Short mmCIF file of C-alpha atoms and ligand atoms in Angstrom, two decimals:
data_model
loop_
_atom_site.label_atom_id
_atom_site.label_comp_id
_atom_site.label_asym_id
_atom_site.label_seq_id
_atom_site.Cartn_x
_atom_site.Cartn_y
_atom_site.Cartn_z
CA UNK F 1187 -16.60 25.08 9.63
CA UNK F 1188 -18.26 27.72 7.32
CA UNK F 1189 -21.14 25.44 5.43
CA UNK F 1190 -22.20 28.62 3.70
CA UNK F 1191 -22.68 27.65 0.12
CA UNK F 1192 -20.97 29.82 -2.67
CA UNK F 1193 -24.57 29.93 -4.81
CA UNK F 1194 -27.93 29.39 -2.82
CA UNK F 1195 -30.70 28.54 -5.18
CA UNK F 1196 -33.84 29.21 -3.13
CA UNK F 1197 -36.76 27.48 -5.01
CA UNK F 1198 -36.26 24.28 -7.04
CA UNK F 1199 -39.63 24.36 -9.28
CA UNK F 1200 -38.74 25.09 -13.01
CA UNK F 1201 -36.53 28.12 -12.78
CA UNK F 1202 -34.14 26.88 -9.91
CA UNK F 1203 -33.70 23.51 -10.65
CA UNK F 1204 -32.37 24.38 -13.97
CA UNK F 1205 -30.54 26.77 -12.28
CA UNK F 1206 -29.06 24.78 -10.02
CA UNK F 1207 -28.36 22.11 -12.48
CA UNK F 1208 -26.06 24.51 -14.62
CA UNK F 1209 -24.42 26.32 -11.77
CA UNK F 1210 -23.07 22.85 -10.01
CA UNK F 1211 -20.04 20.81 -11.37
CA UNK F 1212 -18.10 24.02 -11.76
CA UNK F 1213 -15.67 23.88 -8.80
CA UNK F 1214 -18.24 25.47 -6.87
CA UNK F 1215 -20.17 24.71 -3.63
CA UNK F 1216 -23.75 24.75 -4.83
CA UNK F 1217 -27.23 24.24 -2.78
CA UNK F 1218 -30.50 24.18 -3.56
CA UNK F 1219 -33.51 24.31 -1.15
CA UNK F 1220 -37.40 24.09 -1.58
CA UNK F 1221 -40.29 24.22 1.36
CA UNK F 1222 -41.53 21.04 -0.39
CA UNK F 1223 -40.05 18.33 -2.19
CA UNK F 1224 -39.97 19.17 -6.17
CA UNK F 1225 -41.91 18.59 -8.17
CA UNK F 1226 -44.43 19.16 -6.59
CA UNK F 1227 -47.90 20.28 -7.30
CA UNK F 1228 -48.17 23.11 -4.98
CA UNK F 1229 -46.83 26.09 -7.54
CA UNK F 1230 -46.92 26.56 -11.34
CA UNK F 1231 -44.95 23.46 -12.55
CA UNK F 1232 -47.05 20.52 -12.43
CA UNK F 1233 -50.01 19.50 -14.61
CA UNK F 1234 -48.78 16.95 -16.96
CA UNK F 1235 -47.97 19.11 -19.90
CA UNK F 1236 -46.67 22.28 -20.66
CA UNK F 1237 -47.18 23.62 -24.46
CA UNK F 1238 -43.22 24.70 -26.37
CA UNK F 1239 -43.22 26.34 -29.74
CA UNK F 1240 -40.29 28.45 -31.01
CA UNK F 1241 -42.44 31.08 -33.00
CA UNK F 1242 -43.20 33.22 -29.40
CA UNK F 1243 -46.07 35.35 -30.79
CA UNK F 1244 -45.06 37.03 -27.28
CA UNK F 1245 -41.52 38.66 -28.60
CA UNK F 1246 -38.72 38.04 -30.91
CA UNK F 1247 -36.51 38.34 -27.41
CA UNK F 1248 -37.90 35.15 -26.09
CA UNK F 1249 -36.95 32.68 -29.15
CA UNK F 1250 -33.08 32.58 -28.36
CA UNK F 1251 -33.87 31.16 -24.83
CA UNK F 1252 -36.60 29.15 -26.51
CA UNK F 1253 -34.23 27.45 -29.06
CA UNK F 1254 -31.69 26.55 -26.54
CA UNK F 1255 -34.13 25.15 -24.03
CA UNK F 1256 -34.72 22.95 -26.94
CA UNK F 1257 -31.23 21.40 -27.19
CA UNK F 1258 -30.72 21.49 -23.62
CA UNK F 1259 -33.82 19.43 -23.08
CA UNK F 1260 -32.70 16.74 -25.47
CA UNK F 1261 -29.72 16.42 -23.79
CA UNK F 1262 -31.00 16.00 -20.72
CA UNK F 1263 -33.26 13.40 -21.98
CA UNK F 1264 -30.22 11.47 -23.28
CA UNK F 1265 -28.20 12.21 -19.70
CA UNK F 1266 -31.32 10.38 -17.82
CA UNK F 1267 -33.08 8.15 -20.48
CA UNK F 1268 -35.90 9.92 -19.92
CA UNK F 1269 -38.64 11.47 -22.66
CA UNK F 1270 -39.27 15.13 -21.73
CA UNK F 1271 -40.16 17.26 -25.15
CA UNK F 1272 -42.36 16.00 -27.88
CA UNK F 1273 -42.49 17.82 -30.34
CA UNK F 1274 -46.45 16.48 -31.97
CA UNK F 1275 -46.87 19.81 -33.87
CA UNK F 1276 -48.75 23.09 -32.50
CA UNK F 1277 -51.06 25.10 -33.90
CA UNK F 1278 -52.31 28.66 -33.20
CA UNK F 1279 -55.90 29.04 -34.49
CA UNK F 1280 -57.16 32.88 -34.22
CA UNK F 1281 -60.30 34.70 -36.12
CA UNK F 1282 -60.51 38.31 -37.45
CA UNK F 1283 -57.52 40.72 -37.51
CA UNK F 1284 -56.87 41.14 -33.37
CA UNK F 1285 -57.24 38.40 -31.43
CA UNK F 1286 -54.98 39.60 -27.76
CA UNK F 1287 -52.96 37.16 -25.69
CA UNK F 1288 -50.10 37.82 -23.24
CA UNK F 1289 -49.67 41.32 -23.77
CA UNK F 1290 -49.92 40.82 -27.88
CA UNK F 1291 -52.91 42.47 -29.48
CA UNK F 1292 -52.65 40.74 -32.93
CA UNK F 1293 -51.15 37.07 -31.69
CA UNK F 1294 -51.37 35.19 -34.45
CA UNK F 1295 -49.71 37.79 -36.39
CA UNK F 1296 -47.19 38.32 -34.21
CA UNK F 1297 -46.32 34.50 -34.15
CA UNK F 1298 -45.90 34.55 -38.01
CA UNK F 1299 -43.81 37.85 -37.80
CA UNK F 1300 -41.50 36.17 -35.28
CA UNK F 1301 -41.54 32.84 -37.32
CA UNK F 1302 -40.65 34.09 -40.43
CA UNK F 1303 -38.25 36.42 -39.03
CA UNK F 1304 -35.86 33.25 -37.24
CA UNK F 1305 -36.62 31.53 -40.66
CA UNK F 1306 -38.69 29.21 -38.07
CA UNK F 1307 -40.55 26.08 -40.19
CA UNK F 1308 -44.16 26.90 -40.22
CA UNK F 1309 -47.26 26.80 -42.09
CA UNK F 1310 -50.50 29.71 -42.51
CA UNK F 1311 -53.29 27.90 -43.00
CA UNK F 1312 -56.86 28.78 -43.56
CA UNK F 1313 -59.57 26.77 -42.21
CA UNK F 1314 -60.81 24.69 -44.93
CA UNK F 1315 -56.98 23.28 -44.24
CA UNK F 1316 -57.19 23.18 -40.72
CA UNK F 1317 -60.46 21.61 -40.94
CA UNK F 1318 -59.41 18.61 -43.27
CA UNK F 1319 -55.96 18.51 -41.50
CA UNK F 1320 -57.86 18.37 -38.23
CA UNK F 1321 -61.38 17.54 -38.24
CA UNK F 1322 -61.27 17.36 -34.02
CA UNK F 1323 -62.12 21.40 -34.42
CA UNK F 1324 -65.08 22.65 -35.08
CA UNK F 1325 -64.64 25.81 -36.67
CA UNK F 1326 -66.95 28.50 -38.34
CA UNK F 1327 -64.73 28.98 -41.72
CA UNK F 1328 -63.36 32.26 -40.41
CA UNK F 1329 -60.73 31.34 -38.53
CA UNK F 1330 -56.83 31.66 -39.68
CA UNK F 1331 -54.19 29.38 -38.68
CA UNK F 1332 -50.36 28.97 -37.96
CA UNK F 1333 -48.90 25.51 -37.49
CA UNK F 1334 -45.03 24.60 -36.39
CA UNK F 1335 -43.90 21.07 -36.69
CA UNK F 1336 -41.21 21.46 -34.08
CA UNK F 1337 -44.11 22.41 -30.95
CA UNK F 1338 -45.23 20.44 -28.70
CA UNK F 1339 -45.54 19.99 -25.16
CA UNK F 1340 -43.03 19.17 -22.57
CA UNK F 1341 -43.51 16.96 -18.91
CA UNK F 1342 -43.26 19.94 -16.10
CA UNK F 1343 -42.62 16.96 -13.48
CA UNK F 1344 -40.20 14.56 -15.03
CA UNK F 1345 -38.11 17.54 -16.71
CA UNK F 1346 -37.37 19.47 -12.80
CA UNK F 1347 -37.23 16.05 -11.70
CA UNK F 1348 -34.24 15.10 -14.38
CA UNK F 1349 -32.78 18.23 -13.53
CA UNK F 1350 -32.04 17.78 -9.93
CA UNK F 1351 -31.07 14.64 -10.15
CA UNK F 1352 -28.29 15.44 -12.74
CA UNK F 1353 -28.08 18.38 -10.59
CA UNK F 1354 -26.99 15.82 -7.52
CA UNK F 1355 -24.89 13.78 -9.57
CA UNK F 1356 -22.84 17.09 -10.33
CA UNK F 1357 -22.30 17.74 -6.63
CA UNK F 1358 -25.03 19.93 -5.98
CA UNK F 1359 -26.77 19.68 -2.50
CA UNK F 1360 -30.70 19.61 -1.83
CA UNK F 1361 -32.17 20.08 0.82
CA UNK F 1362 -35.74 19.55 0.56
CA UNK F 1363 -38.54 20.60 3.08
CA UNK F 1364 -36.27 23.69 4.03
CA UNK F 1365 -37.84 26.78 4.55
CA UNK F 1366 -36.65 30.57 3.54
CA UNK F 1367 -37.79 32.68 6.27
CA UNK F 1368 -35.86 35.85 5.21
CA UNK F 1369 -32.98 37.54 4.59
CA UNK F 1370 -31.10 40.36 4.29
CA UNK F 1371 -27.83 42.73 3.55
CA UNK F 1372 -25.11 44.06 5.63
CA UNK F 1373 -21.49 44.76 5.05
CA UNK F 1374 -20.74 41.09 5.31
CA UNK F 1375 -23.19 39.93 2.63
CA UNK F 1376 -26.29 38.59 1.60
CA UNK F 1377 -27.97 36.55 4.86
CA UNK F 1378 -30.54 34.33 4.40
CA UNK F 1379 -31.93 32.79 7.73
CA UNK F 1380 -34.07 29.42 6.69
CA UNK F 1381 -36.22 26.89 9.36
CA UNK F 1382 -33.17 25.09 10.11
CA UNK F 1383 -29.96 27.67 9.87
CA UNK F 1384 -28.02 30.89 8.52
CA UNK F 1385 -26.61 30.94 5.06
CA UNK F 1386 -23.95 33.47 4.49
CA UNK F 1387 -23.40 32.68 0.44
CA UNK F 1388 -21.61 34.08 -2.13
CA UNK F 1389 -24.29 34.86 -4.40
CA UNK F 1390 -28.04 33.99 -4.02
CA UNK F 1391 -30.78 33.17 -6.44
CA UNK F 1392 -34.34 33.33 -5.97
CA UNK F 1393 -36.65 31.02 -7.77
CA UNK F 1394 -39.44 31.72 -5.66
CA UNK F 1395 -42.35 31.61 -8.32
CA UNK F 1396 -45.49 32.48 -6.87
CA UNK F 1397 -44.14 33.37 -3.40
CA UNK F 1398 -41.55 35.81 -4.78
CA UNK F 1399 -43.71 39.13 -3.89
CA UNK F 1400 -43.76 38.28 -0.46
CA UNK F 1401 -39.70 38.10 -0.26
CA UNK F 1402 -38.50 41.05 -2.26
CA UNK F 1403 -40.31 44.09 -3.20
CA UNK F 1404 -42.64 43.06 -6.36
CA UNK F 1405 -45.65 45.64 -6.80
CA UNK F 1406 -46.09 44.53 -10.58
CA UNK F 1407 -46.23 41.00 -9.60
CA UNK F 1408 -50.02 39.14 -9.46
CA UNK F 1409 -50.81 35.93 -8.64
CA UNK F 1410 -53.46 34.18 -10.04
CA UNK F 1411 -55.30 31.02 -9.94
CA UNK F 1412 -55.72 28.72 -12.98
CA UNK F 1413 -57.49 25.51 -13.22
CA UNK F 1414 -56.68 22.54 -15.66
CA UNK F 1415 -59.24 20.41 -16.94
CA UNK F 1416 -58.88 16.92 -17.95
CA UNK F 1417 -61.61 15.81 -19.94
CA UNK F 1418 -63.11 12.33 -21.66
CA UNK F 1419 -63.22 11.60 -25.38
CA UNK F 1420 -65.63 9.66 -27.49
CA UNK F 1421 -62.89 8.58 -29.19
CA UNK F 1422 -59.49 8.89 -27.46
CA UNK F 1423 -57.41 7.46 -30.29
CA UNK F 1424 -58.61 10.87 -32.32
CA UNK F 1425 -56.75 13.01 -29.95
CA UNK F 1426 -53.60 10.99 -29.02
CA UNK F 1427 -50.27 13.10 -29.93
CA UNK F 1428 -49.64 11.10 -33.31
CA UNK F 1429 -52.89 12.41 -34.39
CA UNK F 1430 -53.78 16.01 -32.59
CA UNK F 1431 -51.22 19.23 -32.03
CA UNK F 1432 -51.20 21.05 -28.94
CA UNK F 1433 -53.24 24.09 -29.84
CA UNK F 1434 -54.02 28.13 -28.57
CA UNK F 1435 -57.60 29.00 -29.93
CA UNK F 1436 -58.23 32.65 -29.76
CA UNK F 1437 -62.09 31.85 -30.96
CA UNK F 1438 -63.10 36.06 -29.80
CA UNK F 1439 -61.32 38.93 -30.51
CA UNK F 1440 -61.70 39.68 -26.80
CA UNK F 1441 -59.22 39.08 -24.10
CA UNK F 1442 -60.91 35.97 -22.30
CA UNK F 1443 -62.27 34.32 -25.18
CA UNK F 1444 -58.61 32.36 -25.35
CA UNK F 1445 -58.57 28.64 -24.40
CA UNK F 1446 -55.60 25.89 -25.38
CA UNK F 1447 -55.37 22.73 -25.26
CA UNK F 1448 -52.88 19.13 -25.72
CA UNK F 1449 -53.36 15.57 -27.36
CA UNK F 1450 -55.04 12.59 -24.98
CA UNK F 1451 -51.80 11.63 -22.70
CA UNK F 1452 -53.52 8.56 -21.45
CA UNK F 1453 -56.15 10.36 -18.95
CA UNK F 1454 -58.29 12.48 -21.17
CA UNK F 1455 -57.82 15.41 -22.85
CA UNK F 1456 -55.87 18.49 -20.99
CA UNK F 1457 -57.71 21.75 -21.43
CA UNK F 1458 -57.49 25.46 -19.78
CA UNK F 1459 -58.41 28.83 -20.21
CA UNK F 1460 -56.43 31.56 -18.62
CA UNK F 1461 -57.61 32.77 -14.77
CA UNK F 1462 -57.49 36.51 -13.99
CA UNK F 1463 -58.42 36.01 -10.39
CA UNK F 1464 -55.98 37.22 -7.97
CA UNK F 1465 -54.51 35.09 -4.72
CA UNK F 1466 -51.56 34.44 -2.79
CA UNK F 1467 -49.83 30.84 -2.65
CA UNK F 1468 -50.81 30.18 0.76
CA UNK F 1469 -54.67 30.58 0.72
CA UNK F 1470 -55.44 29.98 -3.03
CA UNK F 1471 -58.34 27.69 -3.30
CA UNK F 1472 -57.40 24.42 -4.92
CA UNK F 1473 -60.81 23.07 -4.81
CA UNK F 1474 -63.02 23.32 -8.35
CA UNK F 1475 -66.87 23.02 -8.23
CA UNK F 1476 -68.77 21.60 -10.59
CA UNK F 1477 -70.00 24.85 -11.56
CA UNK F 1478 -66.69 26.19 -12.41
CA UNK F 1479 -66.40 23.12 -14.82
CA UNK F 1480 -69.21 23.37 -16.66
CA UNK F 1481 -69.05 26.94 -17.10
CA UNK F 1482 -66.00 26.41 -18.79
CA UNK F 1483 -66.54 23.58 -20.67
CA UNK F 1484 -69.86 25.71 -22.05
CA UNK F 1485 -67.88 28.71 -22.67
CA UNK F 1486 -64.91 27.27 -24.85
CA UNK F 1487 -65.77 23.75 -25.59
CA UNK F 1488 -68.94 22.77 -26.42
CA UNK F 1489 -69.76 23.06 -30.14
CA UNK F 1490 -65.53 24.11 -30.81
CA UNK F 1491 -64.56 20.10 -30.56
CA UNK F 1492 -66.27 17.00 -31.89
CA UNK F 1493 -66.63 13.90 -29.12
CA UNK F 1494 -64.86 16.06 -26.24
CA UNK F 1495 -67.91 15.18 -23.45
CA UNK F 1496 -68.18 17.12 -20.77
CA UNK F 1497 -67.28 14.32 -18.23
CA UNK F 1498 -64.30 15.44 -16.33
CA UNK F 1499 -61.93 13.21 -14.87
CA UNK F 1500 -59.63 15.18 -13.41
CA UNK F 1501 -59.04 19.04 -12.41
CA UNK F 1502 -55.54 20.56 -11.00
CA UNK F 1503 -55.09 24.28 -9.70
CA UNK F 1504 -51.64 26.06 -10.27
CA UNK F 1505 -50.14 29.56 -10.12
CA UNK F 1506 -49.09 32.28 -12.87
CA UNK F 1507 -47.26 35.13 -11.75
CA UNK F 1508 -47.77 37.42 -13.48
CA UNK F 1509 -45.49 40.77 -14.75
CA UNK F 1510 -46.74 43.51 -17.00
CA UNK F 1511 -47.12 42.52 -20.31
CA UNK F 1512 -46.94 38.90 -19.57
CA UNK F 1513 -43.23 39.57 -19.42
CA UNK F 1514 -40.69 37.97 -17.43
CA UNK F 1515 -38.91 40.11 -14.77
CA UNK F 1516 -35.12 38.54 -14.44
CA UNK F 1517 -32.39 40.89 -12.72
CA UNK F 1518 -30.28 41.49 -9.69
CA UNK F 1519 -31.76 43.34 -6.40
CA UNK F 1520 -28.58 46.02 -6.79
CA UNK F 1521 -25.24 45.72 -7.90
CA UNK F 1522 -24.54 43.11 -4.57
CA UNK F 1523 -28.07 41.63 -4.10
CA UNK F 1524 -29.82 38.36 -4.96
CA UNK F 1525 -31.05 37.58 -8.27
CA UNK F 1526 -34.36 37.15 -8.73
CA UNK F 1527 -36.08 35.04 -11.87
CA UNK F 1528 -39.84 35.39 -11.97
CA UNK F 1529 -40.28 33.76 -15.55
CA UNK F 1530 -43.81 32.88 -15.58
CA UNK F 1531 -47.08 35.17 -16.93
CA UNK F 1532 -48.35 31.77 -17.50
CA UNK F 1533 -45.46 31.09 -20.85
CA UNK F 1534 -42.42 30.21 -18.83
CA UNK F 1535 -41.84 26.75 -18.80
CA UNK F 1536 -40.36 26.39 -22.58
CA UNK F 1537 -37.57 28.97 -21.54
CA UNK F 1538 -36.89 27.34 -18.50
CA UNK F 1539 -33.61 25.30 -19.31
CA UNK F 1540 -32.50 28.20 -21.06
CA UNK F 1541 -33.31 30.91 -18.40
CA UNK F 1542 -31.65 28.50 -15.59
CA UNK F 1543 -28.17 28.56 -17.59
CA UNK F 1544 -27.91 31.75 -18.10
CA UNK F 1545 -28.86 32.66 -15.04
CA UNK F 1546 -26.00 30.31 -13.26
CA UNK F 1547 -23.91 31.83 -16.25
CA UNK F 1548 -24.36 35.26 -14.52
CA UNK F 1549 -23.96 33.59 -11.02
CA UNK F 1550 -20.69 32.32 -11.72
CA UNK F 1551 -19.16 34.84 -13.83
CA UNK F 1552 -20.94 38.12 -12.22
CA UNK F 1553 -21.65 39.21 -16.18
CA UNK F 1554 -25.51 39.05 -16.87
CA UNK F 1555 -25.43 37.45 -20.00
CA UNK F 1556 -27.19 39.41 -23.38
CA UNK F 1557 -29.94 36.73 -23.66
CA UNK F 1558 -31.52 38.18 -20.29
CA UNK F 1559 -31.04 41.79 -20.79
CA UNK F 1560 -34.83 42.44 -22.13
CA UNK F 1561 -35.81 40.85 -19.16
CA UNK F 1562 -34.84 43.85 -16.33
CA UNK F 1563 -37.00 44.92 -13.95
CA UNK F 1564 -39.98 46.22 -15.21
CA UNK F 1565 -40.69 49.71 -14.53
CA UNK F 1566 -41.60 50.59 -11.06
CA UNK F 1567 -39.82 47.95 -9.62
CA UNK F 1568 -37.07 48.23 -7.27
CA UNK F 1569 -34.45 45.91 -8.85
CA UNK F 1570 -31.39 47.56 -10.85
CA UNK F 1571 -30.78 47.59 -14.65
C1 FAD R 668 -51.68 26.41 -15.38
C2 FAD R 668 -50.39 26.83 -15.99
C3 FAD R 668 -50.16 26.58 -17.32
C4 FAD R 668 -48.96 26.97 -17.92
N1 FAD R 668 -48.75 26.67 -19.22
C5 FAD R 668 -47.55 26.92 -19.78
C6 FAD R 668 -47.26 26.45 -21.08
O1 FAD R 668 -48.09 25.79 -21.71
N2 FAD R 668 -46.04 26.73 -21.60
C7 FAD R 668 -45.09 27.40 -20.90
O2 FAD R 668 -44.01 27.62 -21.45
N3 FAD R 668 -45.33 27.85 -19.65
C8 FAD R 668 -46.52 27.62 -19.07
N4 FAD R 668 -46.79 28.01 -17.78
C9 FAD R 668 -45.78 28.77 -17.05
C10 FAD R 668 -44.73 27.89 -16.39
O3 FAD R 668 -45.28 26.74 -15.87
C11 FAD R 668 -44.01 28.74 -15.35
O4 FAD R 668 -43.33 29.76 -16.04
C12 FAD R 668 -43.01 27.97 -14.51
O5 FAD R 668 -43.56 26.79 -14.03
C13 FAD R 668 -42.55 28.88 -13.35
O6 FAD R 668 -41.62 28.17 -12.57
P1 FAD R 668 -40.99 28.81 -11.25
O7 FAD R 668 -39.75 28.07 -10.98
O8 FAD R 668 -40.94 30.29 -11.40
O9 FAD R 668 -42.09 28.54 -10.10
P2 FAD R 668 -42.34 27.20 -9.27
O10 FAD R 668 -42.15 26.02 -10.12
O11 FAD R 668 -43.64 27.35 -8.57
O12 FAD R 668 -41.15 27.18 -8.22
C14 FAD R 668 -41.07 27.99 -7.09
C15 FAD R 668 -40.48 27.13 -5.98
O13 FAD R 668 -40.14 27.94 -4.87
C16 FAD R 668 -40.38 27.18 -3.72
N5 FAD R 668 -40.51 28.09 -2.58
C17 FAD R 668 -41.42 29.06 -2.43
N6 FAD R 668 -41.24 29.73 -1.28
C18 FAD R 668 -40.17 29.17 -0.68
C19 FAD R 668 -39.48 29.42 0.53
N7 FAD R 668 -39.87 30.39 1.38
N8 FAD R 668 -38.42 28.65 0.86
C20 FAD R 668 -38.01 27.64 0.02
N9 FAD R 668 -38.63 27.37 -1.14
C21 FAD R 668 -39.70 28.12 -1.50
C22 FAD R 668 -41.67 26.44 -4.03
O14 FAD R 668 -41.87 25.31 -3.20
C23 FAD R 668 -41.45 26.08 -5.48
O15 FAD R 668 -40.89 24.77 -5.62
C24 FAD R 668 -47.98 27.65 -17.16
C25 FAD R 668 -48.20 27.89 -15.80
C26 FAD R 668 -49.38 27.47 -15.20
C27 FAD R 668 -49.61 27.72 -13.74
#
């Protein structure tokens, strides 16, 4: 008997499980696989937290997917009783006219473009306001702000977790712990040969995050490292979620001098800057010194943050994949090839449940829905348009 599925979803971190969650209880044979067991903490979706907002300072072509993944991700949190977005406010500080951040020279001014331009709810404050508002910051009086009720921050984890399991209960099959090894065309298909068999599918998606250059052809792609830092807090109750907004603080008008950060979750205070250090998923160093810690913590922290010490109780490293631009790169490999979704350059995750159902949308129906269309390979890249 042919156990070929009729849609392969080859990575089950953000992307594919949200894939695979749209594209099963349609009639069709669906199957997911992942070299681990998601989630996991071995790629970009783990970490506790990952900041939403629906003003994308990054492009007006991202809010549709944005706004979607909201609904979808109360739904899903009403399908599984679970809490997955909360939406505690978020607020973009920035200084001076151009302060740069994924591919945007003027950020904050691009957020409030794209804001006002959806009608999105949002505030411009200056800092006298933000520093009453908010007196956790420590600011110099020249900075400008832009605050959105409905951001927040999202659970990485429980949300891919939710997904597959709804994604089961549909009739999808996992297979965890199974290994793409490679694959490739001939007049019968797509083949993809894994640690345990053949697949002939129908139609193949790959959701390979940070180990999608070294499957298709990806010269644009890099892979960096980024660390997470969990910090203590004089005061903890200061910067729990009913009182403190995620936040992006472009406190330079450099590239670099960019950190963000979320409310107290219950073990410290979550901050990051943004790595440009290249690696590959298999040899990436997941230790962090001490030295890397208190460089950063000097660097960004100290004197931007009342009673944020510089004890650290936790660290966590994790990929970006990066495209030019800090764009996303979705398309299909040829008219007959796999579709590939590397939706990261370190903003991903909010469009996730968005990207994954148009993406089995296209799967299904073999029509590449208008919501991905800015997303085509980016220029010197092999995929089609
Ligand atoms: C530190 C950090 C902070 C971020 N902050 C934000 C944020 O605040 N807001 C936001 O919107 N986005 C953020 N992002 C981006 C977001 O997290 C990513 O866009 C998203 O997680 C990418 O998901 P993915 O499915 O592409 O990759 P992954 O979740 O890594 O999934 C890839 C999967 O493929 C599997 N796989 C790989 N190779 C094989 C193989 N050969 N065979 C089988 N399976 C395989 C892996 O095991 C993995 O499960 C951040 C990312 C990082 C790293």
């Amino acid at each position: 008997m042919d156990t070929s599925p009729d849609i392969l979803v080859v990575g089950l971190g953000a992307m594919g499980a949200a894939t695979l969650l749209f594209a099963s209880g349609q009639g069709l044979r669906v199957l997911g696989i992942d070299r681990y067991e998601p989630p996991h903490h071995h790629g970009s979706t783990h970490g506790e937290s990952r900041i939403t907002r629906v003003g994308v300072g990054e492009g007006a072509e991202y809010v549709p997917l944005v706004q979607r993944s909201h609904r979808l991700w109360r739904d899903l949190e009403t399908a599984t009783c679970t809490s997955l977005y909360h939406a505690c406010g978020g607020l973009i500080l920035g200084c001076g006219d151009a302060a740069p951040m994924h591919g945007q020279h003027h950020f904050l001014d691009s957020t409030v473009a794209v804001a006002e331009a959806f009608g999105i709810r949002h505030e411009v404050l200056d800092a006298d306001t933000i520093a009453a508002r908010w007196p956790q910051f420590q600011l110099t009086g020249a900075e400008r702000g832009y605050f959105e009720p409905e951001a927040g921050y999202l659970r990485p984890e429980a949300c891919v977790a939710a997904q597959l399991a709804q994604a089961r209960l549909r009739g999808a099959e996992i297979h965890n712990g199974e290994c793409l090894l490679e694959w490739s065309k001939d007049s019968r298909g797509i083949a993809v040969r894994t640690d345990r068999t053949t697949y002939r599918p129908g139609l193949v998606v790959f959701c390979l995050g940070a180990w999608l250059p070294g499957v298709v052809p990806a010269p644009l792609l890099r892979v960096t490292r980024q660390v997470l830092h969990w910090f203590d807090t004089e005061r903890p109750e200061d910067y729990a979620a009913d009182r403190f907004p995620i936040f992006i603080w472009n406190w330079g008008l450099h590239e670099g001098q960019v950190y963000y950060g979320f409310p107290d979750l219950g073990g410290g205070i979550k901050l990051a800057t943004e790595g440009h250090v290249e690696t590959d998923p298999n040899h990436v160093d997941r230790s962090v010194g001490q030295g890397e810690i208190e460089a950063f913590y000097r660097l960004h922290v100290r004197g931007r943050m009342r009673g944020v010490l510089p004890n650290i109780r936790r660290t966590a490293t994790c990929l970006y994949t990066e495209a030019p631009g800090a764009r996303f790169w979705i398309d299909r490999l040829a008219d007959d090839g796999p579709i590939v979704v590397s939706a990261c350059s370190g903003h991903g995750f909010k469009h996730s449940a968005a990207i994954g159902e148009a993406v089995a949308q296209w799967a299904i129906s073999g029509v590449r829905p208008s919501v991905l269309l800015p997303f085509a390979a980016p220029p010197g890249d092999t995929a089609s348009r």
